[in-house]
Tab-separated table of C-alpha atoms in Angstrom:
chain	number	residue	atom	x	y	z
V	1	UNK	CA	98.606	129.678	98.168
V	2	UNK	CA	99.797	126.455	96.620
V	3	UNK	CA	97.444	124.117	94.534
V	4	UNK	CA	98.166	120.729	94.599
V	5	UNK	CA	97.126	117.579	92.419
V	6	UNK	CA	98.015	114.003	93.549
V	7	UNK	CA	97.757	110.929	91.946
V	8	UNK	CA	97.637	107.614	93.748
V	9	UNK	CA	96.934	103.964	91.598
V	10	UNK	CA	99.187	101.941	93.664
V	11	UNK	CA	96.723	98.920	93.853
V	12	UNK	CA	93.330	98.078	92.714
V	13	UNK	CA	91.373	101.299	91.652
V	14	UNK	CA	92.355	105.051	91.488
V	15	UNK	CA	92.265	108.136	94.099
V	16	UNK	CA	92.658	112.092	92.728
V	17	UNK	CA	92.849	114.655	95.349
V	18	UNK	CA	93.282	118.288	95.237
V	19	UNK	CA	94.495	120.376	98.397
V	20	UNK	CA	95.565	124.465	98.880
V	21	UNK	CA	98.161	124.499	101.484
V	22	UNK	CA	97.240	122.172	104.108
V	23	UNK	CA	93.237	122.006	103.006
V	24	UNK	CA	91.346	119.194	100.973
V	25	UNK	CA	89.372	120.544	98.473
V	26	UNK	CA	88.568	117.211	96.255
V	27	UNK	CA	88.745	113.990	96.731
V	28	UNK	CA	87.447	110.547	94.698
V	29	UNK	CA	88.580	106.816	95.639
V	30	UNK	CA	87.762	104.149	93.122
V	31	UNK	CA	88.536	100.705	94.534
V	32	UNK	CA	86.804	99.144	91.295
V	33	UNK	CA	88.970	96.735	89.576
V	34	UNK	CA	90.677	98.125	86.114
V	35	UNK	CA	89.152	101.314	87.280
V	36	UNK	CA	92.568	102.834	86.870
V	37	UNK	CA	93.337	103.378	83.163
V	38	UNK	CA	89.875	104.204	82.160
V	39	UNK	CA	88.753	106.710	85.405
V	40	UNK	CA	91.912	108.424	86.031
V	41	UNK	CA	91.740	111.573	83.174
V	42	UNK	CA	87.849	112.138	84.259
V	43	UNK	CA	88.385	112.023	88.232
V	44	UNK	CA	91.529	114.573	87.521
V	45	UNK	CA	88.856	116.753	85.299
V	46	UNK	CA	86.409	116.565	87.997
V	47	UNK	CA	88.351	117.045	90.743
V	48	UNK	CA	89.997	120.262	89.502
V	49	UNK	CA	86.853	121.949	87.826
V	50	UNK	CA	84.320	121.117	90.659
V	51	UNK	CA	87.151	122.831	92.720
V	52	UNK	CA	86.480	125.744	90.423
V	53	UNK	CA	89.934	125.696	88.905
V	54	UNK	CA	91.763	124.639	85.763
V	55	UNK	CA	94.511	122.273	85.446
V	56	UNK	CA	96.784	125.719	84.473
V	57	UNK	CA	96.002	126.965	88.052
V	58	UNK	CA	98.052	123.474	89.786
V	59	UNK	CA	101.225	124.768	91.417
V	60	UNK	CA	102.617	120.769	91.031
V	61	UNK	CA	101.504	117.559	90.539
V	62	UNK	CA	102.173	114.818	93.244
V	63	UNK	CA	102.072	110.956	93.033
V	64	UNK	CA	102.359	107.863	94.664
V	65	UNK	CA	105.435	106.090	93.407
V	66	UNK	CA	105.265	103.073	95.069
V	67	UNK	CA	105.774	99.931	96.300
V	68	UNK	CA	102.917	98.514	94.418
V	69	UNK	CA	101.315	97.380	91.404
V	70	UNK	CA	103.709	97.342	88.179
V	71	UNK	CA	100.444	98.366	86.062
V	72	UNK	CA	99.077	100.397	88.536
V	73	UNK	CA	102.492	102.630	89.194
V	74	UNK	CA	103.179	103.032	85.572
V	75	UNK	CA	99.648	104.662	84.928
V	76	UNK	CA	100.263	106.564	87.243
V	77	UNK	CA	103.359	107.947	87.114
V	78	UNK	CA	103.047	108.310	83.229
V	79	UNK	CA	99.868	110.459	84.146
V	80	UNK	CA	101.142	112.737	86.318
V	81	UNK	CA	104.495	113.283	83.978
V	82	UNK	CA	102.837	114.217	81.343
V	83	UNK	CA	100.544	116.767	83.255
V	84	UNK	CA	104.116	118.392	84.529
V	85	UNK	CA	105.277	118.532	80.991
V	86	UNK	CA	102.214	119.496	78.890
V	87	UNK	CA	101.558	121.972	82.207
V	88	UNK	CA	105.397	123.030	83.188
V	89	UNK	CA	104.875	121.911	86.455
V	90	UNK	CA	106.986	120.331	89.164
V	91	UNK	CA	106.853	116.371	90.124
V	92	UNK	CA	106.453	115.781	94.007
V	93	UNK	CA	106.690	112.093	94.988
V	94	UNK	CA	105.291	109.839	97.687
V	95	UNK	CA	106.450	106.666	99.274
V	96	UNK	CA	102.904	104.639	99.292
V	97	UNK	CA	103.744	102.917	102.349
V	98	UNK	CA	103.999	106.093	103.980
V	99	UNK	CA	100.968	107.617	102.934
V	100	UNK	CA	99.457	104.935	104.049
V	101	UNK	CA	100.634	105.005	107.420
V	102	UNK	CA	99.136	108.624	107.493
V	103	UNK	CA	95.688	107.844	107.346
V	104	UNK	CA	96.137	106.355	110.713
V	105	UNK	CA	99.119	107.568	112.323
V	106	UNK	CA	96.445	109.980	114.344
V	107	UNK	CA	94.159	107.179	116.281
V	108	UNK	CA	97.293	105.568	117.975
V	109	UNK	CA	99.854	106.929	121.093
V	110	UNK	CA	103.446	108.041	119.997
V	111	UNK	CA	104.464	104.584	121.271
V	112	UNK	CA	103.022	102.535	118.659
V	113	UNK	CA	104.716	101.300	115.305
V	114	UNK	CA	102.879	100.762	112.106
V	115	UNK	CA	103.814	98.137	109.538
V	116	UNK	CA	101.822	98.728	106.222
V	117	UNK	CA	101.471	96.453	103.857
V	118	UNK	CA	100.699	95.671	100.409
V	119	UNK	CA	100.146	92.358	99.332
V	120	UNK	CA	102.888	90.571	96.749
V	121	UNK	CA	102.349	87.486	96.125
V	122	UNK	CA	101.690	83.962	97.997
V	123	UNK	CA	103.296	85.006	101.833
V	124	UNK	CA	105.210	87.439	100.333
V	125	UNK	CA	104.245	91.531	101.079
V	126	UNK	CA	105.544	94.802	100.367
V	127	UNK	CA	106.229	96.475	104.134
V	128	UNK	CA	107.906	98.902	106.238
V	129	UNK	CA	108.170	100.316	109.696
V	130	UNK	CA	107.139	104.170	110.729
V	131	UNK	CA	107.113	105.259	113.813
V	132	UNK	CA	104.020	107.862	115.203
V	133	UNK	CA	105.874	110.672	113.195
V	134	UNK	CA	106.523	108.789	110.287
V	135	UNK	CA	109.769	108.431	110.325
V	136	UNK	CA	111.102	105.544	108.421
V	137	UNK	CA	112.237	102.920	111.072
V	138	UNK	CA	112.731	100.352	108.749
V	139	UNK	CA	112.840	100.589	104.912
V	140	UNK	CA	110.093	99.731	102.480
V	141	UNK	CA	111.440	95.977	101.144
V	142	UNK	CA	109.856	92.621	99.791
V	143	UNK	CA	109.288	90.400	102.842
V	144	UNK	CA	108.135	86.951	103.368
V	145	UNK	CA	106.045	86.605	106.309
V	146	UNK	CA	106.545	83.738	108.769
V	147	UNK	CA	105.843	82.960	112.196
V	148	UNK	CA	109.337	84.698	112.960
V	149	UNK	CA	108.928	87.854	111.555
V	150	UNK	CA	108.994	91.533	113.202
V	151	UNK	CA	110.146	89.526	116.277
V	152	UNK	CA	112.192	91.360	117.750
V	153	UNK	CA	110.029	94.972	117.111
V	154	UNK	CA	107.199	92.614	118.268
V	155	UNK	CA	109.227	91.785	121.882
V	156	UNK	CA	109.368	95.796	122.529
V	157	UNK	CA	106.464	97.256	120.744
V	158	UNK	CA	103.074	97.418	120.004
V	159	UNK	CA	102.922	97.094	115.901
V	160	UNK	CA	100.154	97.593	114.415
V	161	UNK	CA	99.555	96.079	111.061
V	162	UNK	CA	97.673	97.141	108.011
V	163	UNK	CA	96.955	96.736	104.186
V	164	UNK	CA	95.443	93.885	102.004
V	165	UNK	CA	99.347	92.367	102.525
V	166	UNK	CA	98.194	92.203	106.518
V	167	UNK	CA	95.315	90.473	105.950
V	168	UNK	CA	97.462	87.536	104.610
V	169	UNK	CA	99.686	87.598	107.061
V	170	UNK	CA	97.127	87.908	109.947
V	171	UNK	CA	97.307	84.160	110.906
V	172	UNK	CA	100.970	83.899	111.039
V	173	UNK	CA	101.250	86.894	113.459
V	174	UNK	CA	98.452	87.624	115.737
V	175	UNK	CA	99.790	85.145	118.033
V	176	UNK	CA	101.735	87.879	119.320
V	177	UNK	CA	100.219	89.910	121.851
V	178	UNK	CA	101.926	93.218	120.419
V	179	UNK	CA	100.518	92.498	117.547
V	180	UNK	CA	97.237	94.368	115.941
V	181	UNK	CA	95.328	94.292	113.130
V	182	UNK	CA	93.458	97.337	111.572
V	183	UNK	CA	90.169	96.312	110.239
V	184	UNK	CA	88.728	97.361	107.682
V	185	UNK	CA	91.144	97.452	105.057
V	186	UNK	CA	93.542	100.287	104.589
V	187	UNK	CA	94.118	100.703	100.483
V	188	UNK	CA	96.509	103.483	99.109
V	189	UNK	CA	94.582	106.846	98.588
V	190	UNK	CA	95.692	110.574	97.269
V	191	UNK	CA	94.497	111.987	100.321
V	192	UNK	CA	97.325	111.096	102.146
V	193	UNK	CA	99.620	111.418	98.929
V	194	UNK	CA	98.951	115.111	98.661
V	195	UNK	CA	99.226	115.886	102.667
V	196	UNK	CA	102.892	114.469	102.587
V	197	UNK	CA	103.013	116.009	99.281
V	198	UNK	CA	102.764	119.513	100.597
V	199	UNK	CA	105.464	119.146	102.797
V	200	UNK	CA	107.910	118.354	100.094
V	201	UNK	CA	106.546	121.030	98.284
V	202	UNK	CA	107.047	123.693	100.590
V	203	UNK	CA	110.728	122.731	100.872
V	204	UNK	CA	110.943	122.181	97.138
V	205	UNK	CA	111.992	118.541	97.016
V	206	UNK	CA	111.145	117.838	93.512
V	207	UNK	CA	111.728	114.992	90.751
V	208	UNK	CA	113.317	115.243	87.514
V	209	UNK	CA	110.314	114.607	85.486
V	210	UNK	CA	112.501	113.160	82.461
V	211	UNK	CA	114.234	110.902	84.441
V	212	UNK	CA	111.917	110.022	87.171
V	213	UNK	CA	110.812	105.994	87.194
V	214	UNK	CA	107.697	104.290	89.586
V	215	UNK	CA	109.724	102.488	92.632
V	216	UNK	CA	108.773	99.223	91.976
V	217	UNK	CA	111.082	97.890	94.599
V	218	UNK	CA	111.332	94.380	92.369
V	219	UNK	CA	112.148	93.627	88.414
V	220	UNK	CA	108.561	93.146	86.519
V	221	UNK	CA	108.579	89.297	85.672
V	222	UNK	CA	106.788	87.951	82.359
V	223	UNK	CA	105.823	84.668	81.371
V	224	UNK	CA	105.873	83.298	77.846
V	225	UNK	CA	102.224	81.967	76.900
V	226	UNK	CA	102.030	78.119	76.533
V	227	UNK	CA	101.420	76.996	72.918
């Protein structure tokens, strides 16, 4: 039976889950702000002991590697590498989006699309397009939203749109009658993570730990203090 830890702090917060095979054991969501840093170590503690197991019994460690936060993805992704290398365990990784799009893949009909999305900045979100088995329809990119967008998925299909990004962008779009908002928010969460996780453990698709960066799908801008 495989054990599985996953690591999600794409956005605001922090989420630990634990699953064997296809079960969930454990699960914590923090959506506190700067929760990530600080909560992470303890949630992984509690999550694996309360389970009744010991970080030696995990059979790999899975993460979210983004889009997302810069901070956010590097905690995490720093985390879970140094579990696999203090642990000699394998790295499974998660599109965000995507695990996202699981959490509600099951409430809709095989017909609908689902656009999730994380916000950026100004109009600007992080977004792509699964279909109702989560295959990638349209790849995760840095997209700003106008009164044009998703037009022509929009024309065929019903879309349905999620994420703090969608709540942005819910003005500019729900003129379209295709177009539908989940409410309440959606936020990343290692539930999900670890479900697609086990798939891509099963069939062994893992990282190179050593080499393995968070997809931060753009450069990490600074800006020099004013004097």
């Amino acid at each position: 039976m495989s054990l599985l830890l996953s690591i999600d702090t794409s956005t605001r917060g922090c989420s630990v889950a634990l699953h064997q095979d296809n079960a969930l054991l454990v699960s914590y969501d923090l959506l506190a702000e700067k929760s990530s840093s600080g909560m992470l170590t303890t949630l992984i503690h509690n999550a694996v002991t309360h389970a009744g197991f010991t970080l030696s019994d995990l059979d790999a460690i899975a993460v979210a590697k983004g889009p997302g936060s810069y901070t956010g993805l590097r905690i995490a992704v720093s985390t879970a590498k140094g579990l696999c290398f203090a642990l000699d365990k394998p790295l499974v990784s998660v599109n965000t989006l995507a695990a996202m799009t699981a959490q509600i893949v099951d409430f809709f009909d095989e017909t609908t699309l689902f656009c999730p999305m994380l916000d950026a900045r100004r109009m600007e979100v992080y977004c792509a397009i699964y279909d109702s088995k989560l295959q990638e329809l349209e790849p995760t990119q840095a997209k700003i939203i106008d009164l044009d967008s998703f037009e022509d998925l929009l024309q065929k299909s019903r879309v349905v749109f999620f994420g703090d990004g969608a709540t942005k962008c819910r003005q500019v779009l729900e003129h379209h009658s295709n177009a539908h908002f989940r409410v309440p928010v959606i936020y990343p969460s290692a539930k999900t993570v670890g479900q697609l996780a086990m798939d891509l453990w099963k069939q062994q698709r893992f990282e190179n730990v050593a080499e393995f960066e968070p997809y931060y799908l753009k450069e990490f801008m600074t800006t020099t203090p004013k004097k």
